[in-house]
Short mmCIF file of C-alpha atoms in Angstrom, two decimals:
data_model
loop_
_atom_site.label_atom_id
_atom_site.label_comp_id
_atom_site.label_asym_id
_atom_site.label_seq_id
_atom_site.Cartn_x
_atom_site.Cartn_y
_atom_site.Cartn_z
CA MET A 1169 -11.70 38.39 6.57
CA ASN A 1170 -13.07 38.66 3.03
CA ALA A 1171 -12.32 42.24 3.30
CA PHE A 1172 -9.07 41.95 4.30
CA ALA A 1173 -8.30 38.76 2.06
CA GLU A 1174 -9.47 40.94 -1.01
CA LYS A 1175 -7.31 44.12 -0.20
CA LEU A 1176 -4.08 41.77 0.09
CA VAL A 1177 -1.77 43.00 -2.24
CA ILE A 1178 -0.70 39.61 -3.12
CA GLY A 1179 2.19 41.32 -5.75
CA ASN A 1180 3.76 43.15 -3.65
CA LEU A 1181 4.72 40.35 -1.03
CA THR A 1182 7.70 37.79 -1.60
CA PRO A 1183 6.61 34.02 -1.87
CA GLU A 1184 7.93 34.20 2.11
CA GLN A 1185 5.96 36.86 3.10
CA PHE A 1186 2.77 35.65 1.45
CA VAL A 1187 3.55 32.00 3.50
CA GLN A 1188 3.83 34.30 6.24
CA VAL A 1189 0.68 35.68 6.15
CA LEU A 1190 -1.44 32.42 5.66
CA GLU A 1191 0.86 30.74 8.52
CA THR A 1192 -0.31 33.72 11.04
CA LEU A 1193 -4.05 33.30 9.47
CA HIS A 1194 -4.06 29.53 9.84
CA MET A 1195 -2.25 29.86 13.14
CA LEU A 1196 -5.28 32.25 14.64
CA GLY A 1197 -7.98 29.77 13.47
CA GLU A 1198 -6.31 27.22 14.99
CA ALA A 1199 -6.47 29.07 18.54
CA GLY A 1200 -10.07 29.95 17.94
CA ALA A 1201 -9.56 33.93 17.09
CA GLY A 1202 -12.34 33.34 14.56
CA ILE A 1203 -9.97 34.06 11.88
CA GLU A 1204 -9.86 31.00 9.30
CA LEU A 1205 -8.67 30.51 6.12
CA SER A 1206 -12.20 28.26 5.50
CA SER A 1207 -13.97 31.45 6.33
CA LEU A 1208 -13.06 32.85 3.01
CA ALA A 1209 -15.57 32.52 0.18
CA THR A 1210 -15.07 30.67 -2.80
CA ASP A 1211 -14.78 33.95 -5.03
CA VAL A 1212 -12.61 35.49 -3.02
CA LEU A 1213 -10.15 32.62 -2.71
CA VAL A 1214 -10.90 32.20 -6.44
CA ASN A 1215 -9.40 35.74 -6.68
CA VAL A 1216 -6.59 35.58 -3.95
CA VAL A 1217 -5.35 32.84 -6.16
CA ASN A 1218 -5.56 34.58 -9.48
CA ARG A 1219 -3.72 37.21 -7.97
CA CYS A 1220 -0.55 34.77 -6.96
CA SER A 1221 2.39 34.40 -9.25
CA ARG A 1222 3.64 30.78 -9.61
CA ASP A 1223 6.16 31.66 -7.17
CA HIS A 1224 3.27 31.94 -4.34
CA LEU A 1225 1.59 29.35 -4.91
CA LYS A 1226 4.61 27.07 -5.15
CA ALA A 1227 5.78 28.01 -1.41
CA ILE A 1228 2.42 26.91 -0.42
CA ALA A 1229 3.01 23.83 -2.03
CA ASP A 1230 6.19 23.52 -0.45
CA HIS A 1231 4.77 24.46 2.98
CA PRO A 1232 3.61 21.18 4.72
CA GLU A 1233 0.81 22.58 6.89
CA LEU A 1234 -0.18 25.28 4.36
CA ARG A 1235 -0.40 22.38 1.44
CA ALA A 1236 -2.49 20.16 3.57
CA VAL A 1237 -4.92 23.04 4.66
CA PHE A 1238 -5.35 23.95 1.00
CA LEU A 1239 -5.92 20.54 -0.09
CA ASP A 1240 -8.16 19.86 2.11
CA GLU A 1241 -9.96 23.20 1.55
CA ILE A 1242 -10.61 22.48 -2.12
CA PHE A 1243 -11.67 19.06 -1.85
CA ARG A 1244 -14.12 20.21 1.14
CA ARG A 1245 -15.26 22.75 -1.23
CA MET A 1246 -15.91 20.23 -4.14
CA SER A 1247 -18.87 18.87 -2.52
CA GLU A 1248 -20.47 22.97 -2.28
CA HIS A 1249 -19.37 23.57 -5.59
CA PHE A 1250 -20.55 20.24 -7.07
CA LEU A 1251 -23.53 20.30 -9.31
CA SER A 1252 -25.77 17.07 -8.94
CA GLU A 1253 -28.18 17.50 -12.14
CA ARG A 1254 -25.19 17.51 -14.21
CA ALA A 1255 -24.14 14.36 -12.55
CA ARG A 1256 -27.42 12.25 -12.58
CA HIS A 1257 -26.15 9.67 -14.70
CA VAL A 1258 -22.41 9.37 -14.15
CA SER A 1259 -20.45 6.99 -11.49
CA PHE A 1260 -16.47 7.19 -11.84
CA VAL A 1261 -13.77 7.13 -9.13
CA VAL A 1262 -10.51 10.01 -9.50
CA SER A 1263 -7.52 9.28 -7.44
CA TRP A 1264 -5.36 12.32 -6.74
CA ARG A 1265 -1.75 11.89 -6.78
CA PHE A 1266 0.23 15.23 -5.71
CA SER A 1267 4.10 15.32 -6.35
CA GLU A 1268 6.38 15.78 -3.68
CA GLY A 1269 4.17 14.89 -1.15
CA SER A 1270 4.86 13.00 2.10
CA GLY A 1271 2.82 9.76 1.25
CA GLU A 1272 3.85 6.84 -0.37
CA ASP A 1273 6.04 7.23 -2.90
CA GLY A 1274 6.18 10.78 -2.17
CA TYR A 1275 2.71 11.37 -3.03
CA ASP A 1276 0.07 12.84 -1.26
CA ARG A 1277 -3.00 11.15 -2.24
CA PHE A 1278 -7.33 11.96 -2.45
CA GLN A 1279 -9.58 10.12 -4.01
CA THR A 1280 -12.66 11.80 -5.32
CA VAL A 1281 -16.10 9.83 -5.87
CA ILE A 1282 -19.09 10.87 -8.06
CA GLU A 1283 -21.58 8.62 -8.21
CA ASP A 1284 -25.69 9.32 -7.95
CA GLY A 1285 -25.61 12.84 -7.94
CA VAL A 1286 -23.32 13.00 -5.16
CA CYS A 1287 -20.16 14.36 -4.97
CA VAL A 1288 -17.66 13.13 -2.18
CA SER A 1289 -13.95 13.53 -1.71
CA SER A 1290 -11.00 12.35 1.02
CA PRO A 1291 -7.66 11.29 1.80
CA GLU A 1292 -8.59 7.67 2.18
CA LEU A 1293 -8.56 5.77 -0.66
CA THR A 1294 -10.97 2.82 -0.68
CA ARG A 1295 -12.35 2.95 -3.79
CA THR A 1296 -10.25 1.49 -7.20
CA PRO A 1297 -10.27 4.42 -9.56
CA ASP A 1298 -11.16 5.01 -12.57
CA THR A 1299 -8.54 7.64 -13.68
CA THR A 1300 -5.19 8.28 -11.69
CA ILE A 1301 -4.52 12.28 -11.72
CA THR A 1302 -0.79 13.25 -11.27
CA LEU A 1303 -0.01 16.84 -10.79
CA SER A 1304 1.68 19.41 -9.15
CA VAL A 1305 0.02 21.25 -5.58
CA ASP A 1306 0.65 25.00 -7.28
CA ASP A 1307 -1.07 23.29 -10.59
CA PHE A 1308 -3.97 21.86 -8.68
CA ILE A 1309 -4.77 24.82 -6.84
CA ARG A 1310 -4.91 26.93 -9.94
CA ILE A 1311 -6.73 24.34 -11.43
CA ALA A 1312 -9.17 24.07 -9.17
CA THR A 1313 -9.88 27.62 -8.86
CA GLY A 1314 -10.34 28.10 -12.36
CA ASN A 1315 -6.88 30.07 -12.60
CA ALA A 1316 -5.44 28.06 -15.30
CA ALA A 1317 -6.40 26.05 -18.36
CA VAL A 1318 -6.65 22.17 -18.01
CA ALA A 1319 -6.36 20.88 -21.03
CA ALA A 1320 -3.50 23.40 -21.63
CA MET A 1321 -2.08 21.47 -18.60
CA PHE A 1322 -2.69 18.66 -20.20
CA VAL A 1323 -1.21 18.88 -23.92
CA THR A 1324 2.19 20.31 -21.97
CA GLY A 1325 2.32 17.32 -19.81
CA ARG A 1326 1.92 19.23 -16.51
CA VAL A 1327 -1.20 16.97 -16.18
CA LYS A 1328 -0.44 12.82 -15.91
CA VAL A 1329 -3.51 10.74 -16.67
CA LYS A 1330 -3.88 6.97 -15.99
CA GLY A 1331 -6.97 4.78 -16.73
CA GLU A 1332 -9.91 6.71 -18.64
CA TYR A 1333 -9.65 9.94 -20.36
CA ALA A 1334 -13.16 10.92 -20.12
CA PRO A 1335 -13.53 11.23 -16.26
CA ALA A 1336 -10.35 13.25 -15.67
CA VAL A 1337 -11.55 15.44 -19.38
CA ARG A 1338 -15.27 16.21 -18.01
CA PHE A 1339 -14.30 16.68 -14.17
CA SER A 1340 -14.24 20.65 -14.19
CA SER A 1341 -18.16 20.32 -15.90
CA TYR A 1342 -19.49 18.76 -12.92
CA PHE A 1343 -18.44 22.28 -10.65
CA ASP A 1344 -19.84 25.63 -10.25
CA ILE A 1345 -16.39 27.36 -9.14
CA PRO A 1346 -16.61 31.21 -9.38
CA LYS A 1347 -14.55 32.90 -12.51
CA PRO A 1348 -11.56 35.20 -10.99
CA THR A 1349 -12.68 39.02 -11.07
CA VAL A 1350 -10.40 40.67 -13.40
CA ASP A 1351 -9.22 44.19 -11.28
#
């Protein structure tokens, strides 16, 4: 699967064709064929996103099932790439709101808790947030894979922060995400 994803020439696919490829891979994974999007190594996922146009990522965000799969996958990987030594003395709760969602008020929501050197993310909103970050799913995918500058997104208003800014600004520093490779 990783070799297939690395060789996939995304630029030659329309966003609709790209979504069809992802739908097929997801369907095969659901059928137990041993091919799942979750089996992609993070560096491969980062490079796939790096090759995507905004339209490709918007097509993922607009697809209800793939949108959920990508959000779940990114939040699952957060704990894998969390640098606990950088967050030993940190405690905060970030609530995420993703526009154009199917949840309450048109948002999909997740919550990330960083506490005592541990990072846990979930769609369960059980804690009072210190910070609430609102953005689109396609922008989140780009940011979470290191394919967009968070600071630029804040400045342009693509990322909105309510509450404490410090956790939002420092958030990415608590993770070791592979950098996209240039072809």
